[in-house]
XYZ file of N, CA, C and O in Angstrom:
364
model
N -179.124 -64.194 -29.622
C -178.476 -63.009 -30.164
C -178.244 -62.020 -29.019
O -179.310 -61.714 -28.483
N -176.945 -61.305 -28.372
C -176.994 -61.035 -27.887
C -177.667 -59.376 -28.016
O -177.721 -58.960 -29.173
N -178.159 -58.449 -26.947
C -178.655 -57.532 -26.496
C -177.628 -56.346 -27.331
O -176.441 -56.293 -27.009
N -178.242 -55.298 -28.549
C -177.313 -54.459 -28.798
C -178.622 -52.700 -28.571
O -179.807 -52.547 -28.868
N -177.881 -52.018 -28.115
C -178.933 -50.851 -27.988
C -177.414 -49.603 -28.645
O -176.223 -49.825 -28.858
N -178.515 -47.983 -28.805
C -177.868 -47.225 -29.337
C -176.675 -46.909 -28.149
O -176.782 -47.548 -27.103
N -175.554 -45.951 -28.280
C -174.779 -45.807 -27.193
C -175.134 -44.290 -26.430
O -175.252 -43.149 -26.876
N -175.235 -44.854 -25.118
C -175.641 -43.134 -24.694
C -174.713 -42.935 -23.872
O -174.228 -43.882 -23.254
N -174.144 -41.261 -23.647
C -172.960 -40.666 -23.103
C -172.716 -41.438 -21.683
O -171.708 -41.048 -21.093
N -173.303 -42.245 -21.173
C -173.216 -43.011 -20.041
C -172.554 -43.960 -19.989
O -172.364 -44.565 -18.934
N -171.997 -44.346 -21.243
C -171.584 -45.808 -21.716
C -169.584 -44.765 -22.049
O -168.438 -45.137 -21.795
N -169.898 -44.024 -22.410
C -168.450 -43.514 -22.612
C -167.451 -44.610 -22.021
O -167.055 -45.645 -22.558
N -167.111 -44.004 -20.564
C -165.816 -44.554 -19.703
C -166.037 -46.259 -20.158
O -164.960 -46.769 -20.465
N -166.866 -46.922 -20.223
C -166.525 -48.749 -20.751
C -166.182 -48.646 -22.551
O -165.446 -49.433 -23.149
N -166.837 -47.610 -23.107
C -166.695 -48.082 -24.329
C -164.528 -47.083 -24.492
O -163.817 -47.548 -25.383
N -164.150 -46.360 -23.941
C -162.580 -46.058 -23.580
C -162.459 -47.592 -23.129
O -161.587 -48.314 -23.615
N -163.069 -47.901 -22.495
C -162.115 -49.536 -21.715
C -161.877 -50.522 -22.507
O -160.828 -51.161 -22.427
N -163.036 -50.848 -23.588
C -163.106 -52.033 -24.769
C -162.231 -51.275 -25.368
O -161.238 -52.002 -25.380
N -161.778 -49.761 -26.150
C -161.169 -49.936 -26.683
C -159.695 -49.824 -26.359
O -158.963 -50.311 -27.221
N -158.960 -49.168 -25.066
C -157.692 -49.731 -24.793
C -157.618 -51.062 -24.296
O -156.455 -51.334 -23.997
N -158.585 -52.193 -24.049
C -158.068 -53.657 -23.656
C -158.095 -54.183 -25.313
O -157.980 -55.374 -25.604
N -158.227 -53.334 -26.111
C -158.181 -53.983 -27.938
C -157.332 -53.364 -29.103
O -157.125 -53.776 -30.244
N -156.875 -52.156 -28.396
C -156.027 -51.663 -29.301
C -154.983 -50.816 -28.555
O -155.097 -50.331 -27.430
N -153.896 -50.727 -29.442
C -152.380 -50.520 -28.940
C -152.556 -48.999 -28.930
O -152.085 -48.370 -27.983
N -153.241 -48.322 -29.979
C -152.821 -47.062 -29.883
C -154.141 -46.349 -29.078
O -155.340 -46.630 -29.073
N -153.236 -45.150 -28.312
C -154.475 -44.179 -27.620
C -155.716 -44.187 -27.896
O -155.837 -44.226 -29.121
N -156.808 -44.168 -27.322
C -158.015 -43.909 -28.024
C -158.165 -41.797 -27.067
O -158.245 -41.363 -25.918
N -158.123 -41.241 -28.391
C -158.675 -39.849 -28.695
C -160.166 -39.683 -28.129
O -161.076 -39.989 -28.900
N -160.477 -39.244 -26.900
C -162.215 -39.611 -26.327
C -162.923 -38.702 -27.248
O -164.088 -38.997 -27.515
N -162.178 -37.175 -28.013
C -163.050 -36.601 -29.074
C -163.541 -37.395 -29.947
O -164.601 -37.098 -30.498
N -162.999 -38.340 -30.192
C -163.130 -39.324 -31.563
C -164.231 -39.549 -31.610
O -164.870 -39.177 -32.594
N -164.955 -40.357 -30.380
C -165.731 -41.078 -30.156
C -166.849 -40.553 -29.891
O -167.889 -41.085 -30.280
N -166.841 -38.921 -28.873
C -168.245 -38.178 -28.499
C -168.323 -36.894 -30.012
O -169.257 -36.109 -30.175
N -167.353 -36.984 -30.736
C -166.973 -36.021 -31.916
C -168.318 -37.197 -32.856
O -169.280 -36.627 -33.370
N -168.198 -38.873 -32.972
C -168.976 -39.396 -33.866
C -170.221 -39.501 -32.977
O -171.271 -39.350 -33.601
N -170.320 -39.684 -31.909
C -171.862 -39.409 -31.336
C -172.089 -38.346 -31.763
O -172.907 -38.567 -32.656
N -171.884 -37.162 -31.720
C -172.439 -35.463 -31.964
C -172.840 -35.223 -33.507
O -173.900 -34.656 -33.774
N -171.900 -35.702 -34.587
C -172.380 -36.057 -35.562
C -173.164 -37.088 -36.104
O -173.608 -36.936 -37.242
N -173.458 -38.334 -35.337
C -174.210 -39.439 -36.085
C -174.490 -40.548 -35.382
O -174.262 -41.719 -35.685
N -175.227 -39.904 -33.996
C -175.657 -40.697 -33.272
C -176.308 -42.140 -33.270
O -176.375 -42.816 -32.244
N -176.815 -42.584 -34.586
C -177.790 -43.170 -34.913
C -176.667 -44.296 -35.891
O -177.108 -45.030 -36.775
N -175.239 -44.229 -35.518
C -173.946 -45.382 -35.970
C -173.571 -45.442 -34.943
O -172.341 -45.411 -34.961
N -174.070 -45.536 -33.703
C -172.869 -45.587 -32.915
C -174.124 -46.169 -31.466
O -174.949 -45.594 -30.756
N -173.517 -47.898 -31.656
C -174.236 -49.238 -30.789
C -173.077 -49.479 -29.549
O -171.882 -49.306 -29.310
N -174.376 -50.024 -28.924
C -172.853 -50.907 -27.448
C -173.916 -52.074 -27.386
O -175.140 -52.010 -27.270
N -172.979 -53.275 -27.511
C -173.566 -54.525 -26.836
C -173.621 -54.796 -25.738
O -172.661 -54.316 -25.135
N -174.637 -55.645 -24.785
C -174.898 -55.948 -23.944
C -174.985 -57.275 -23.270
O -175.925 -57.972 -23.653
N -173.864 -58.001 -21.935
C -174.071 -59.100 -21.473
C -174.902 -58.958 -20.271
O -174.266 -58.966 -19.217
N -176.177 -58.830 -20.183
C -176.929 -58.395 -18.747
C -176.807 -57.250 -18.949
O -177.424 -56.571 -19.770
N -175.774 -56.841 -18.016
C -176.230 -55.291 -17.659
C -174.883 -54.401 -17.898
O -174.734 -53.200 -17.672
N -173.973 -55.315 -18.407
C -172.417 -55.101 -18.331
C -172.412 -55.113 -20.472
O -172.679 -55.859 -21.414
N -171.892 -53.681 -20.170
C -171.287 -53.418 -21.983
C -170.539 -54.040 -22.092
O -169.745 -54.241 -21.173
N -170.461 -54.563 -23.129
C -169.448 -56.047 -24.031
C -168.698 -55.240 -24.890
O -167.472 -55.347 -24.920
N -169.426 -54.281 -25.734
C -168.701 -54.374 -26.722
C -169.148 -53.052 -27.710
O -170.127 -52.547 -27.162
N -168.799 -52.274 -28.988
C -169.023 -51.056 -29.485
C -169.027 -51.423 -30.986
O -168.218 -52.223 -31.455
N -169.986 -50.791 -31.724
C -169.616 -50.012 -32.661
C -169.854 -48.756 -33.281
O -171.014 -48.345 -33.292
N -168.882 -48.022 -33.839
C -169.197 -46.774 -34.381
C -168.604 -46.820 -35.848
O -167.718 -47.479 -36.392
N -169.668 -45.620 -36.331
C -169.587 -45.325 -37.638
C -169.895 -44.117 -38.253
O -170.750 -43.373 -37.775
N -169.131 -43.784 -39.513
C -169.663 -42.342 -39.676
C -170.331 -42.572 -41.502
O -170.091 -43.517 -42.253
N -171.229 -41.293 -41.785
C -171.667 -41.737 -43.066
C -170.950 -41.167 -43.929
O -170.391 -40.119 -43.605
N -170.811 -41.596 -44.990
C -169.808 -41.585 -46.242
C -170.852 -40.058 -47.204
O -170.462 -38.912 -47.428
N -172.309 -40.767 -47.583
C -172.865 -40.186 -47.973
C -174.718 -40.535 -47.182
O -174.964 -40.623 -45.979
N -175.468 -40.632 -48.047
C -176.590 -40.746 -47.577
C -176.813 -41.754 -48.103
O -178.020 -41.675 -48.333
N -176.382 -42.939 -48.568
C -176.930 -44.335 -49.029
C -175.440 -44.938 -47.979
O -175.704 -45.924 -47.292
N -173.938 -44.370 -47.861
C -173.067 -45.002 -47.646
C -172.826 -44.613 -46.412
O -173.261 -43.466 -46.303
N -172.069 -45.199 -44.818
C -171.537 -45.017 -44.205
C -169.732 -45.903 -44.160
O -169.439 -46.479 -45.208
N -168.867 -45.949 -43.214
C -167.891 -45.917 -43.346
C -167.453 -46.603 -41.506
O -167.373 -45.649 -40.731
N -167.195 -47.969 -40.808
C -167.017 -48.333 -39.585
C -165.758 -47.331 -38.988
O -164.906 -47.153 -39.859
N -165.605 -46.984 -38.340
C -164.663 -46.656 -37.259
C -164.023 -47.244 -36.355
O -162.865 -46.885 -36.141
N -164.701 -48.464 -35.468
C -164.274 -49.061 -34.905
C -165.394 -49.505 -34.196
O -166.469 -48.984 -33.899
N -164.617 -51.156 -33.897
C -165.270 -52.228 -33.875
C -164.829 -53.046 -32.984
O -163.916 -53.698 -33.490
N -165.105 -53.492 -31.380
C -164.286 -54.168 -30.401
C -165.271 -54.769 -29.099
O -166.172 -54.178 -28.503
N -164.926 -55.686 -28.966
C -165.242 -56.653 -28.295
C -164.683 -57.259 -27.142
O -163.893 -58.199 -27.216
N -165.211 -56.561 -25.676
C -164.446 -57.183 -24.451
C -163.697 -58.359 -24.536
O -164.360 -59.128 -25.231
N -162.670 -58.888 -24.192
C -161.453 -60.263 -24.418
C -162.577 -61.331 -23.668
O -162.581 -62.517 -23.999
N -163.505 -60.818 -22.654
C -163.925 -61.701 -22.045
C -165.559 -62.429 -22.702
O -166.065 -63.530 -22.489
N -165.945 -61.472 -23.394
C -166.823 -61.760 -24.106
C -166.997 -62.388 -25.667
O -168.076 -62.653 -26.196
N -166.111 -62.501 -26.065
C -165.831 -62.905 -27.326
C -166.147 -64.139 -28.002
O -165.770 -65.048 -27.262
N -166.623 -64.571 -28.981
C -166.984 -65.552 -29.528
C -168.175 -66.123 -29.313
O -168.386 -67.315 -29.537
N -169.290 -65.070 -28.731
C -170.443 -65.688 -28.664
C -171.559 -64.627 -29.622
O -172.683 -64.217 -29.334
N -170.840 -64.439 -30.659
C -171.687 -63.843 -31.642
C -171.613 -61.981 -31.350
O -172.334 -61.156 -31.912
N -171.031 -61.825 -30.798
C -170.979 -59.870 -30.440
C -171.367 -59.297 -31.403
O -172.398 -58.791 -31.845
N -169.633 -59.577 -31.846
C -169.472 -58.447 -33.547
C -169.604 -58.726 -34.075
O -168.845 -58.253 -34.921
N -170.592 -59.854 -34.742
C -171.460 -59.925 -35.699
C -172.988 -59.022 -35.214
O -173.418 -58.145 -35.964
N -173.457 -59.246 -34.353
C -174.753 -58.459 -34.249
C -174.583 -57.276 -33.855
O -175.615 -56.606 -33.838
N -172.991 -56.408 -33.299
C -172.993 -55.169 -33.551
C -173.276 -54.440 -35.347
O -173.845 -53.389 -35.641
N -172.577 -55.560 -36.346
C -172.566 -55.345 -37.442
C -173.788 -55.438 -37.973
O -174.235 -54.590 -38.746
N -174.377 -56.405 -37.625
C -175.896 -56.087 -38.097
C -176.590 -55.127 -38.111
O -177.077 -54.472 -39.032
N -176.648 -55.016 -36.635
C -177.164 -53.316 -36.472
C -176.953 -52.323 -37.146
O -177.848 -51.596 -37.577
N -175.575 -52.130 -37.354
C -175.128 -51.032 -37.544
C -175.149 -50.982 -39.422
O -174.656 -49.949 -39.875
N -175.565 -51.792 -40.259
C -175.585 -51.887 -41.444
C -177.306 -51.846 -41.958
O -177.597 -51.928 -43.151
């Protein structure tokens, strides 16, 4: 299973990189330190060694429910179980 820990402001600039090598539109960097500041405790980065793979964030709906934000996985890392054990975590 690979290595997933919480995300700390250090991880920013790779977790911007997973998500423009995965998605077409801009990524907004408020978006992302806007859901750390509110709900630190949804928001994982996976780990190959020592090199971030991969993100997820989430915000809570209510206090039984939260709600994913986004979910992405380096091109180079893929298919060895990531985003499934980001999802674990994060559920």
């Amino acid at each position: 299973m690979p290595a997933v820990r919480k995300f700390e402001p250090a991880d920013f600039t790779r977790v911007l990189s997973i998500h423009e090598e995965n998605f077409r539109e801009f990524a907004d960097p408020w978006i992302y330190m806007k859901a750390y500041e509110i709900s630190s405790d949804m928001f994982f980065v996976s780990l190959d060694g020592t090199e971030l793979s991969g993100f997820v964030v989430g915000m809570p709906v209510d206090s039984q429910r939260g709600r994913i934000l986004s979910i992405a996985v380096s091109k180079i890392h893929r298919r060895h179980g990531i985003g499934s054990a980001l999802m674990m975590k994060i559920m």
